[in-house]
CSV table of C-alpha atoms and ligand atoms in Angstrom, one decimal:
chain,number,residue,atom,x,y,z
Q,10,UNK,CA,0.0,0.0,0.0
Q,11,UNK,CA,1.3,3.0,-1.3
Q,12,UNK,CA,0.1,6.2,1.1
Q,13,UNK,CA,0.9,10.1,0.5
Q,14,UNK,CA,2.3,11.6,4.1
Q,15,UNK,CA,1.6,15.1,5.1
Q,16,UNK,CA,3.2,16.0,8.9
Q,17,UNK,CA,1.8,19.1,10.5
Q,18,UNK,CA,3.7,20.6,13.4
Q,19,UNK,CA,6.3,20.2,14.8
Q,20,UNK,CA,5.3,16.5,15.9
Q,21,UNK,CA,3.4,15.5,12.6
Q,22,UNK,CA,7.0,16.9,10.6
Q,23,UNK,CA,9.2,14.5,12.2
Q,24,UNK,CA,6.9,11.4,12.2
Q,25,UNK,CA,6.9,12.4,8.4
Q,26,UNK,CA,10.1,12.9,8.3
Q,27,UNK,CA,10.5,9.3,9.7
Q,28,UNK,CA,7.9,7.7,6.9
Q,29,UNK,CA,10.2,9.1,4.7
Q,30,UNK,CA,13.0,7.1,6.1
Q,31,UNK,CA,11.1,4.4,5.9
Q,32,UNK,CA,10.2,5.1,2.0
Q,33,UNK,CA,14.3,5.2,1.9
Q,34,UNK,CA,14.7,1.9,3.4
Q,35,UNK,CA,12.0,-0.3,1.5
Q,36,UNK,CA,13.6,1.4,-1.6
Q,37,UNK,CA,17.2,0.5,-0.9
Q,38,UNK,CA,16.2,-3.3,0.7
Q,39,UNK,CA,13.2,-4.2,-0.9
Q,40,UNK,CA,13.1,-2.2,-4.0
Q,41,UNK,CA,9.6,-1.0,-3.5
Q,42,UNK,CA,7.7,2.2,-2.3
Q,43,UNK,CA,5.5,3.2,0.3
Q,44,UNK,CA,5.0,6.7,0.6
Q,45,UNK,CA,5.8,8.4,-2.8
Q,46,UNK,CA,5.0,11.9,-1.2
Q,47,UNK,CA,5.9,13.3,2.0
Q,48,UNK,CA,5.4,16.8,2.7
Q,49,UNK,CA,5.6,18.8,6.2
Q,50,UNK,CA,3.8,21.7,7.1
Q,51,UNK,CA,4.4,23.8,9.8
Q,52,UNK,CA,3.8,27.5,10.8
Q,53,UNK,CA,8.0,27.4,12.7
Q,54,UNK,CA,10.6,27.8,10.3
Q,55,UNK,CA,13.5,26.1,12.7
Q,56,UNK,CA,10.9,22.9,12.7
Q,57,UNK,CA,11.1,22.4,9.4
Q,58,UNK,CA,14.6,22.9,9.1
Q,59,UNK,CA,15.2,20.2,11.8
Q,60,UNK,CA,13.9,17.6,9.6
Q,61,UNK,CA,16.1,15.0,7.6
Q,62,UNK,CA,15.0,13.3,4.9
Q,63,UNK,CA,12.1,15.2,3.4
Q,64,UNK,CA,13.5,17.0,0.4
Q,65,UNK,CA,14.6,20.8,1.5
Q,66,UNK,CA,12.5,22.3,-1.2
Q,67,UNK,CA,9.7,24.4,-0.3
Q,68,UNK,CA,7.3,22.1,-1.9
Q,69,UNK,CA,7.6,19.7,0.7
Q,70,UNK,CA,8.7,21.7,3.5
Q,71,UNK,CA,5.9,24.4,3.0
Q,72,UNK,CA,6.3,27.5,5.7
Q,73,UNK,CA,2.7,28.4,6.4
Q,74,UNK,CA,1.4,31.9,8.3
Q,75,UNK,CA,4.4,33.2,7.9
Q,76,UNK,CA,2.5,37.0,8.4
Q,77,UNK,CA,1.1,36.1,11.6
Q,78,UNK,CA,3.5,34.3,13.4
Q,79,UNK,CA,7.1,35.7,11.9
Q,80,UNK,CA,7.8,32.1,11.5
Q,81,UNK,CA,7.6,30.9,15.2
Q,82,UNK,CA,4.7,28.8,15.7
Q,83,UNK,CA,1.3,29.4,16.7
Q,84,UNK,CA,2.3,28.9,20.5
Q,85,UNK,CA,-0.6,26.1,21.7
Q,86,UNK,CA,-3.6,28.1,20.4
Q,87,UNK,CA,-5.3,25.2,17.6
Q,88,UNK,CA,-8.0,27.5,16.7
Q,89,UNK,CA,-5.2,30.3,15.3
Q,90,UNK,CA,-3.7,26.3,13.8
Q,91,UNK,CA,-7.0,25.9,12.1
Q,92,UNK,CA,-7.6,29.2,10.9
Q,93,UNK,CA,-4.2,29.9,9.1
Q,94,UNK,CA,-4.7,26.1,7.5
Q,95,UNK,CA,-7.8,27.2,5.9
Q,96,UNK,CA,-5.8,30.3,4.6
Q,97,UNK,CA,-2.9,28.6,3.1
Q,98,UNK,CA,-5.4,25.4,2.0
Q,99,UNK,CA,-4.5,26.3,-1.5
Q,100,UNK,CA,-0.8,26.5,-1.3
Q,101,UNK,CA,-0.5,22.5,0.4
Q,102,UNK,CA,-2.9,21.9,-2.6
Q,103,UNK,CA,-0.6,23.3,-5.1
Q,104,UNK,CA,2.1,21.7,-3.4
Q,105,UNK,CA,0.8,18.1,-3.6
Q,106,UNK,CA,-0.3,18.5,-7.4
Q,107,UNK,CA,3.0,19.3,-8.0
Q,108,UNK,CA,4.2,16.4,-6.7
Q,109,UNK,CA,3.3,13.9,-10.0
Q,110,UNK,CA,3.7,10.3,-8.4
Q,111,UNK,CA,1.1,11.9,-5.7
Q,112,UNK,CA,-1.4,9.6,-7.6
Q,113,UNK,CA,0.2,6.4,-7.4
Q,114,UNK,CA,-0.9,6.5,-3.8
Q,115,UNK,CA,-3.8,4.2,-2.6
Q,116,UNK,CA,-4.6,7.0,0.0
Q,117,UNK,CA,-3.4,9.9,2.6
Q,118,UNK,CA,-1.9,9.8,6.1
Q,119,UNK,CA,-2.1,13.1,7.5
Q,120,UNK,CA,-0.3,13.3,11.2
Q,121,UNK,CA,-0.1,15.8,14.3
Q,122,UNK,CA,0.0,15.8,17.7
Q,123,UNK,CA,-3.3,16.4,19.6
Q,124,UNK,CA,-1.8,19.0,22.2
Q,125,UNK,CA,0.2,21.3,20.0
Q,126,UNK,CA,-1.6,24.5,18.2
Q,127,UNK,CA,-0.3,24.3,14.5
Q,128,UNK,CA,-0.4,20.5,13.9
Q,129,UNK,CA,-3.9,20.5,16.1
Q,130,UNK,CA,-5.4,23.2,14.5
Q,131,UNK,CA,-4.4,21.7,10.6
Q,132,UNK,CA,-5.1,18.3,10.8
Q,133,UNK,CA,-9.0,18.3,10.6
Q,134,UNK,CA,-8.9,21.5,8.4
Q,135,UNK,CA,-6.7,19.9,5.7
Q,136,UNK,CA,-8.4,16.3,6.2
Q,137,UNK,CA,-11.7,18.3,5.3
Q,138,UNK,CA,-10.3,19.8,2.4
Q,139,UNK,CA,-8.3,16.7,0.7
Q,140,UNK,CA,-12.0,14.5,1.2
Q,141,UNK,CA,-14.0,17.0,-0.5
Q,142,UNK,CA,-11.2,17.5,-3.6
Q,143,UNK,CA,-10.1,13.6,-4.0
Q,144,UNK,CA,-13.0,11.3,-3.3
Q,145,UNK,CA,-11.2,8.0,-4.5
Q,146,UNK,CA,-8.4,8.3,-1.4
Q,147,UNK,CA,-9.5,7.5,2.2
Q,148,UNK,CA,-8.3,10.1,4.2
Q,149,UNK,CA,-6.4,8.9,7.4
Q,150,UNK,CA,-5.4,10.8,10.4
Q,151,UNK,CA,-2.2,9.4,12.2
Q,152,UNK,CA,-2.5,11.6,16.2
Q,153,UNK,CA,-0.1,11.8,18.9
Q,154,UNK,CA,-1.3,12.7,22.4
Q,155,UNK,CA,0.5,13.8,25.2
Q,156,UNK,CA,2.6,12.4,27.7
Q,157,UNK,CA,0.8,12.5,31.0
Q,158,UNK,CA,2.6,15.3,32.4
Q,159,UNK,CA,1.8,17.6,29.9
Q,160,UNK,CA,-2.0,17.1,30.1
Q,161,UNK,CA,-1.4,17.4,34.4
Q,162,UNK,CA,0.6,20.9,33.6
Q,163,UNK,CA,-1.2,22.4,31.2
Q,164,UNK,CA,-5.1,22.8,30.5
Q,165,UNK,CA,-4.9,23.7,27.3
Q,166,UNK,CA,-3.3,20.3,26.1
Q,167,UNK,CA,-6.3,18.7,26.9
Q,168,UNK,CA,-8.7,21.1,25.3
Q,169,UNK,CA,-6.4,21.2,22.1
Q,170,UNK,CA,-6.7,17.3,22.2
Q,171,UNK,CA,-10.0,17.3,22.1
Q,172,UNK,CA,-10.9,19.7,20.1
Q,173,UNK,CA,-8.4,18.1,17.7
Q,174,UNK,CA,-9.7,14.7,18.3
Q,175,UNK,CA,-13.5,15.4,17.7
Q,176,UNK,CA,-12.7,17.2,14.3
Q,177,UNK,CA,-10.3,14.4,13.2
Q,178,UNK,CA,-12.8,12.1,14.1
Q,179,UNK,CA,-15.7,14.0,12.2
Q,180,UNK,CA,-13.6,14.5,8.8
Q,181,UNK,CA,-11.4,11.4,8.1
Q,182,UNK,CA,-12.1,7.8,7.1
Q,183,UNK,CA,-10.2,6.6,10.2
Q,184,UNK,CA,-7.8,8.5,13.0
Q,185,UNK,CA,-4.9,6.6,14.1
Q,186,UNK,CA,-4.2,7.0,18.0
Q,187,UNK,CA,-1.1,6.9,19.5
Q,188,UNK,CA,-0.1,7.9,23.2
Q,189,UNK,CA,3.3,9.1,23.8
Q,190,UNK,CA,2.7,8.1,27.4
Q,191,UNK,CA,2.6,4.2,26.2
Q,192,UNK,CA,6.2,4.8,25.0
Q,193,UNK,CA,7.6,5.8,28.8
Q,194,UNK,CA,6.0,2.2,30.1
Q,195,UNK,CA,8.5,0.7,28.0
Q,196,UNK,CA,11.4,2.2,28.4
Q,197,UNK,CA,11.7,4.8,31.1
Q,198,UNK,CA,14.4,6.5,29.8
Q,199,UNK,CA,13.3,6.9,26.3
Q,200,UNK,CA,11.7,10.2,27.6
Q,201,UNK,CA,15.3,12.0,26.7
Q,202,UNK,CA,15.1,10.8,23.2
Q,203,UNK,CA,12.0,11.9,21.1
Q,204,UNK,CA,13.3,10.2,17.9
Q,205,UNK,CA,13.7,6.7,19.4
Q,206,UNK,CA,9.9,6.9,20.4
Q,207,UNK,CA,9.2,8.6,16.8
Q,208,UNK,CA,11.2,5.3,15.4
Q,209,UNK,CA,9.1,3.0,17.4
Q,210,UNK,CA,5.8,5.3,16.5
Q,211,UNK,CA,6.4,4.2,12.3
Q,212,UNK,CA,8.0,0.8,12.7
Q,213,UNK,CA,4.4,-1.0,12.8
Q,214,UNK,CA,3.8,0.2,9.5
Q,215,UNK,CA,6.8,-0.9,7.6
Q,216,UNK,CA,5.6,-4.5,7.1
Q,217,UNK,CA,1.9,-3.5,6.6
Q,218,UNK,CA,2.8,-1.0,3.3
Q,219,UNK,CA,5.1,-3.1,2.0
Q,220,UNK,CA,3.8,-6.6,2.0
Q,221,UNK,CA,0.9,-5.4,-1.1
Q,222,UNK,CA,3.7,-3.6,-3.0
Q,223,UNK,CA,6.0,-6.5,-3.0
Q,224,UNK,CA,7.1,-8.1,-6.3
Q,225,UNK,CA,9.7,-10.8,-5.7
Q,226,UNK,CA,8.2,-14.1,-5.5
Q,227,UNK,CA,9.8,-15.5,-2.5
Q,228,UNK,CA,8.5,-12.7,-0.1
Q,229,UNK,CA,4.6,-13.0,-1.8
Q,230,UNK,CA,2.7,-14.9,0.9
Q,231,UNK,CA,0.1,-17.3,0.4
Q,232,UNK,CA,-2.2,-14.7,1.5
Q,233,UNK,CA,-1.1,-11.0,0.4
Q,234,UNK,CA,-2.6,-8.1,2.8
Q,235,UNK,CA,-3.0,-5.7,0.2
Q,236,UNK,CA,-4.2,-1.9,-0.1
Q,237,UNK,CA,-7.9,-3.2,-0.6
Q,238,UNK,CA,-7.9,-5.7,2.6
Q,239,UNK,CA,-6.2,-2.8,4.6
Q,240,UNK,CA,-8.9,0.0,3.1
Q,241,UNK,CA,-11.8,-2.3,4.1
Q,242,UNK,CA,-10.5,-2.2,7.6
Q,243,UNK,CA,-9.7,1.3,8.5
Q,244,UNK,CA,-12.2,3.1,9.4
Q,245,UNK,CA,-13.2,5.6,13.0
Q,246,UNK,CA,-10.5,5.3,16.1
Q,247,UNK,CA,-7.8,2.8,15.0
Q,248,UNK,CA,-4.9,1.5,17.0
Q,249,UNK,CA,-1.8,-0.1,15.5
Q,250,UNK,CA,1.0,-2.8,17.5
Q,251,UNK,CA,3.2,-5.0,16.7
Q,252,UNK,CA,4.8,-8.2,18.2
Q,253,UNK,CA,7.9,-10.2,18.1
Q,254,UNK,CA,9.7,-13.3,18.9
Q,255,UNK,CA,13.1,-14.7,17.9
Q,256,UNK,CA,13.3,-17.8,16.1
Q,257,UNK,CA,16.4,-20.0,15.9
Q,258,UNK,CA,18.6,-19.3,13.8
Q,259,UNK,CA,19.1,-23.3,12.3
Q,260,UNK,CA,15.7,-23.1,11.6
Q,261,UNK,CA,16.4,-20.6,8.7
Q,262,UNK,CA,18.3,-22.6,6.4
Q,263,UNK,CA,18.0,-26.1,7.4
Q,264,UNK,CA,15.3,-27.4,8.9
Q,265,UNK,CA,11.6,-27.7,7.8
Q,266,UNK,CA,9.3,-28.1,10.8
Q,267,UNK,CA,7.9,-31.2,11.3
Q,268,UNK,CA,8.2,-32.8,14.7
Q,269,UNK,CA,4.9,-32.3,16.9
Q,270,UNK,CA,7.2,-30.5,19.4
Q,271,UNK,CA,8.7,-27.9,17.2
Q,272,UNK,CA,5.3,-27.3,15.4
Q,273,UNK,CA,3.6,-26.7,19.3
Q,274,UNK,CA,6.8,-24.4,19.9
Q,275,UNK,CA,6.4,-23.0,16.5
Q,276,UNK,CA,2.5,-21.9,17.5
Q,277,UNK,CA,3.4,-20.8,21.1
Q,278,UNK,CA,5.6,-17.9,19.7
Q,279,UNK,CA,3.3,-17.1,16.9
Q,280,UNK,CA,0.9,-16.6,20.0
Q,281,UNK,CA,3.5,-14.6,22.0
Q,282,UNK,CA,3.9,-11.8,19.5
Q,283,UNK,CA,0.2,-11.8,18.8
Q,284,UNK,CA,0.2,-11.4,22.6
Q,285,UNK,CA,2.8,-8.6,23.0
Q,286,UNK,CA,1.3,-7.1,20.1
Q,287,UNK,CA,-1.8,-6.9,21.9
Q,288,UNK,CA,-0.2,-5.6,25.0
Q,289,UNK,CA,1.7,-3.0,22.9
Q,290,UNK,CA,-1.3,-1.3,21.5
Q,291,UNK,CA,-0.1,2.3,20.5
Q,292,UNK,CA,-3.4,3.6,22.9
Q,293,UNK,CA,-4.5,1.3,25.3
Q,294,UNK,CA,-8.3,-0.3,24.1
Q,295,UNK,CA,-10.2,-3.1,24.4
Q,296,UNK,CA,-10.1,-5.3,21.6
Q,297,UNK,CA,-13.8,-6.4,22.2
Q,298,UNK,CA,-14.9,-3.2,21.0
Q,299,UNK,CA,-13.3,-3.5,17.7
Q,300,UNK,CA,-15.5,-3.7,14.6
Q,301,UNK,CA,-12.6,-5.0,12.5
Q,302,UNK,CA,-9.0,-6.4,12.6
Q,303,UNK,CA,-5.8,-6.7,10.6
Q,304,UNK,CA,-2.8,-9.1,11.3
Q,305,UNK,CA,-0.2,-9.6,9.2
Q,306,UNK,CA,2.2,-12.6,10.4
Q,307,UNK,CA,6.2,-12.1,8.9
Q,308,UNK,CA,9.0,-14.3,8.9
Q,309,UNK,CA,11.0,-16.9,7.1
Q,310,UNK,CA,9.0,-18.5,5.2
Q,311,UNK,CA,9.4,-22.0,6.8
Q,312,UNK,CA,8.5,-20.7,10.0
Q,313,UNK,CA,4.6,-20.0,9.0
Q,314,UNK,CA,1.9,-22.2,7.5
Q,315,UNK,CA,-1.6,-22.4,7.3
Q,316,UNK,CA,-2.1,-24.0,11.1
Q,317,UNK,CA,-0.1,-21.2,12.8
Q,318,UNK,CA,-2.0,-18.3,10.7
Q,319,UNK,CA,-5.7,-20.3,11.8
Q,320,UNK,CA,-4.4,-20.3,15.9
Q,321,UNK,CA,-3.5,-16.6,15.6
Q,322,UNK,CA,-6.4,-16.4,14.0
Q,323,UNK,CA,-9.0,-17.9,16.4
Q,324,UNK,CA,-7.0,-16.5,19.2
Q,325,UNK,CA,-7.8,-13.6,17.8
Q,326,UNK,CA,-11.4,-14.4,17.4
Q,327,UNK,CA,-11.5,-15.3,21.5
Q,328,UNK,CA,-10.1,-11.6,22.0
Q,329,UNK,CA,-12.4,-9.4,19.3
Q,330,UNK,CA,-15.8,-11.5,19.0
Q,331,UNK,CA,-17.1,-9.1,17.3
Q,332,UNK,CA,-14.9,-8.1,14.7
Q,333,UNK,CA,-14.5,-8.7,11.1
Q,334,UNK,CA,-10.9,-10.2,11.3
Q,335,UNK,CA,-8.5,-9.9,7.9
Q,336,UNK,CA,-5.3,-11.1,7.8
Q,337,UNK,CA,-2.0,-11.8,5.6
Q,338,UNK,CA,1.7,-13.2,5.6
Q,339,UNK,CA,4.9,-12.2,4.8
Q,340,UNK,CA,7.4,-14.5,4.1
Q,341,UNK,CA,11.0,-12.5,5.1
Q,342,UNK,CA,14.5,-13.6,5.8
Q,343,UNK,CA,14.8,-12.6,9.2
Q,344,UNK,CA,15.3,-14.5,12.7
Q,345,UNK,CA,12.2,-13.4,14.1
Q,346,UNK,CA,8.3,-14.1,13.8
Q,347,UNK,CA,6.4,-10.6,13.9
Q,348,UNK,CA,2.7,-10.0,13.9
Q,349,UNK,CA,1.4,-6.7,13.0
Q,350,UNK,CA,-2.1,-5.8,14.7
Q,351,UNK,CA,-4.6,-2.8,13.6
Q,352,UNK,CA,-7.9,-3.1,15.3
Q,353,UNK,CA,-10.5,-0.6,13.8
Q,354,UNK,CA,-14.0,0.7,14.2
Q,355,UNK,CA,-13.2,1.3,18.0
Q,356,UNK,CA,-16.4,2.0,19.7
Q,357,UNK,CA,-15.1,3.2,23.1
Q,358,UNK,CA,-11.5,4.7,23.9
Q,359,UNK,CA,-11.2,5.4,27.6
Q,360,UNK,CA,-8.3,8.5,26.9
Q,361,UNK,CA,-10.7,9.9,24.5
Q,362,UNK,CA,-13.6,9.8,27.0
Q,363,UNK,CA,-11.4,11.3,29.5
Q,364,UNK,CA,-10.2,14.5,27.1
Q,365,UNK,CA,-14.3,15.0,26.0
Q,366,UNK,CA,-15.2,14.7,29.8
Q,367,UNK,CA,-13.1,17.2,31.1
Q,368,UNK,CA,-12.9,19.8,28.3
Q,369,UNK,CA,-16.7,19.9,29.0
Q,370,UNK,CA,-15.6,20.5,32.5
Q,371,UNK,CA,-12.7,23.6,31.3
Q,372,UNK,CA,-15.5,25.2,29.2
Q,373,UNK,CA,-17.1,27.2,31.4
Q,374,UNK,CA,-14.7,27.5,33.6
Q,375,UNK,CA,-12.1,29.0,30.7
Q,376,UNK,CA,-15.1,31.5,30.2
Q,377,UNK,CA,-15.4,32.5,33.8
Q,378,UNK,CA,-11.4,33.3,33.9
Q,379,UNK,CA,-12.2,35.2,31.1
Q,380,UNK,CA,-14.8,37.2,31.8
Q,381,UNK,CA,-12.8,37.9,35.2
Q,382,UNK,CA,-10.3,39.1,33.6
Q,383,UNK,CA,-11.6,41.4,31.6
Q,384,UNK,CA,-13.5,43.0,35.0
Q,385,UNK,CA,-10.5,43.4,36.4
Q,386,UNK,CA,-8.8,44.9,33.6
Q,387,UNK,CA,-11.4,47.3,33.4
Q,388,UNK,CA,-11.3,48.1,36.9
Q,389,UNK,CA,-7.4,49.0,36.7
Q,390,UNK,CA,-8.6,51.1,33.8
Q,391,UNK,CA,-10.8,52.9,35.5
Q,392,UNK,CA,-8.9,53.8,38.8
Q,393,UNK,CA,-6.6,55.4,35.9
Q,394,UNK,CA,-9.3,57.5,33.9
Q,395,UNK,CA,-8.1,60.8,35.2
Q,396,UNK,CA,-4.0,60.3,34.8
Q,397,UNK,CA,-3.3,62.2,31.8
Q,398,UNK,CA,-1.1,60.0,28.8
Q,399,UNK,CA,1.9,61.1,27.0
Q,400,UNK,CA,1.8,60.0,23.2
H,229,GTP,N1,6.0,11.5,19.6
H,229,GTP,C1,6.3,12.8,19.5
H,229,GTP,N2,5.7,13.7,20.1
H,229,GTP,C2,6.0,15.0,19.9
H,229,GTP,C3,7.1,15.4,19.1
H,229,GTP,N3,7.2,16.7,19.1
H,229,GTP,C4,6.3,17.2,19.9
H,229,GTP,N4,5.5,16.1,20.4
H,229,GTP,C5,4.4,16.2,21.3
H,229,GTP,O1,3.5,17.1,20.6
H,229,GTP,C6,2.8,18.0,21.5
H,229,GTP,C7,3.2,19.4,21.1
H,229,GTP,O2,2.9,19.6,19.8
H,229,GTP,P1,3.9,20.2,18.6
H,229,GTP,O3,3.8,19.3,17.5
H,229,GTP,O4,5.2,20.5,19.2
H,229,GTP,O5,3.1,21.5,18.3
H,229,GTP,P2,2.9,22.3,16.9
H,229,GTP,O6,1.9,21.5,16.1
H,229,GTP,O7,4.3,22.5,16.3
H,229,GTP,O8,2.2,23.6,17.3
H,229,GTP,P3,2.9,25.0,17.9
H,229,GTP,O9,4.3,24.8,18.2
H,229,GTP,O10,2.0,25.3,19.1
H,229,GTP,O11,2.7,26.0,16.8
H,229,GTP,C8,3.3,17.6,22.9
H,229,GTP,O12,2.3,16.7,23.4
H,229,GTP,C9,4.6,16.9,22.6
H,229,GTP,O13,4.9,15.9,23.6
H,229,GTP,C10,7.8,14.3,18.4
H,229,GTP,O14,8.7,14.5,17.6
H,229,GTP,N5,7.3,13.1,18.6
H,230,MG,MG1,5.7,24.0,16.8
């Protein structure tokens, strides 16, 4: 599956940036594309300078509201976001026109982070725009939210996430969630490095984009995930994980499973990856209230066979009764088994619920602080009404 990237923010510019790492890599390893176009967006000119790989030309790294914020960001406020994205909807437009293999893609992947003000503020605004100008491409939204200090800091994160979140939700064919907060449990440390966590944000994907595009005949499955199986799927809140476990390494070259003990063995760390690919969720859910389901099983190719991809599968079943469960495999020389997991259609997300409740909550009360304010400034006024000014 081929997808266009556009990154808004300074978050949605360096996940970008990271797809189109990954575009590098599939190219140079595998021959193949995944993401023919990636473009950031942001209203900071330093942002878009940090970035790597996108191309440095200002097609692709596209300075918007430039006027209103001398290049620095829209500093947390997602409607002033929104409103300079509508402005500048026409220049991204131009810019992705421009850009001819744009087409080639099977559909969008738009990302931001929830909490910020220029990525927040663009997403849903953009989203909107793309749907209404190219019907044939699903529109998906890939967003970030903040790390749990940051929403206990700072009201405004969580009113910019759900403001964010609600529009997102309204406009695209599906909204990937991710929590930076998941990425802490993991790895305590990983706090101090924002690019390891970006890394570990794209790495489900790789296997999932290329497996449709691939065109050598020993990594075609039996059962190729492609960009229709994957388009059926997406759709509403979405989460992505992915699992892993080593395999040994005689079992590459030599050996084709056969013996009852190795084949049990074989299914146990099938159903461990599924397992920590489950547990690895990039927003914690519950799989029961999936509508639909993707897993894609890699490895060498004597490592999977019809048996292991049924378990998965009706483990699978056990775990999301209700959903409509697709699945693929990926034949790969590596030494390890990996399933890929997307479960779609989510019809409750607890973090959402929580960002909805208490924005309700911060309404009124951000309109109170307002209306204070201004008393008060108008009381200082008035104690001044008979100084006399200078200018
Ligand atoms: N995972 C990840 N999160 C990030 C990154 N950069 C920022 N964030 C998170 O994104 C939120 C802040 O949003 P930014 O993307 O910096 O904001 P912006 O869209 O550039 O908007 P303004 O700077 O306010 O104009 C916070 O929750 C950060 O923790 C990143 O590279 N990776
Ligand atoms: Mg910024």
């Amino acid at each position: 599956m081929k997808l266009n990237i556009i990154g808004f923010g300074q978050c949605g510019g360096r996940i970008a940036d990271e797809f189109a790492a990954l575009n590098a890599m599939a190219r140079h390893s595998r021959k193949i594309e995944i993401a023919p176009c990636v473009i950031a967006v942001n209203t900071d000119s330093t942002d878009l300078n940090g970035l790597h790989t996108i191309s440095k030309d200002y097609r692709h790294r596209i300075l918007i509201g430039n006027r209103q914020t001398g290049g620095h960001g829209v500093g947390k406020i997602n409607e002033t976001g929104a409103q300079i994205a509508k402005e500048n909807s026409d220049k991204i437009l131009d810019a992705i026109r421009n850009e001819k293999r744009f087409l080639e893609a099977d559909a969008f992947l738009l990302i931001a982070s929830a909490a910020g003000g220029t990525g927040s503020g663009s997403i849903s605004v953009m989203t909107k725009v793309l749907r209404e100008r190219y019907l044939d491409k699903p529109i998906y939204n890939l967003i970030i939210l903040p790390f749990e200090h940051e929403e206990a800091t700072e009201e405004r994160t969580v009113y910019n996430a759900a403001t964010c979140l609600k529009s997102a939700y309204n406009v695209a064919n599906a909204v990937f969630l991710v929590d930076n907060q998941r990425f802490i449990k993991k790895d305590s440390t990983i706090f101090q490095n924002i690019d390891k966590i970006n890394r570990m944000i794209v790495a489900p994907f790789y296997d999932l984009l290329c497996a449709g595009e691939e065109k050598k005949m020993k990594f075609i499955g039996s059962k190729t995930l492609d960009a229709g199986d994957i388009i059926q799927t997406l759709k509403g809140w979405t989460v992505i994980g992915y699992g892993r476990a080593e395999v040994e390494k005689f079992n590459l070259k030599f050996r084709k499973i056969t013996h009852f003990m190795d084949k049990s063995a074989q299914t146990l760390k099938g159903i461990r990856a599924l397992d920590e690919a489950m547990s690895e969720l990039s927003v914690a859910c519950n799989p029961a209230d999936a509508a639909t389901a993707i897993y894609l099983l890699s490895a060498p190719a004597r490592e999977m066979n019809m048996d292991l991809v049924k378990e998965l599968g009706d483990y699978l079943r056990a775990k999301a009764p209700q959903a409509i469960i697709r699945n693929g495999d990926y034949p790969q020389n590596r030494d390890s088994l990996n399933v890929h997991l997307v479960f779609s259609g989510l019809t409750n997300v607890e973090k959402i619920r929580k960002y909805y409740t208490k924005s309700t909550e911060l309404i009124p009360e951000f309109k109170r602080r307002q209306e204070e304010n201004e008393r008060k400034l108008k009381t200082l006024d008035e104690a001044g009404n008979s100084i006399p000014t200078l200018y």
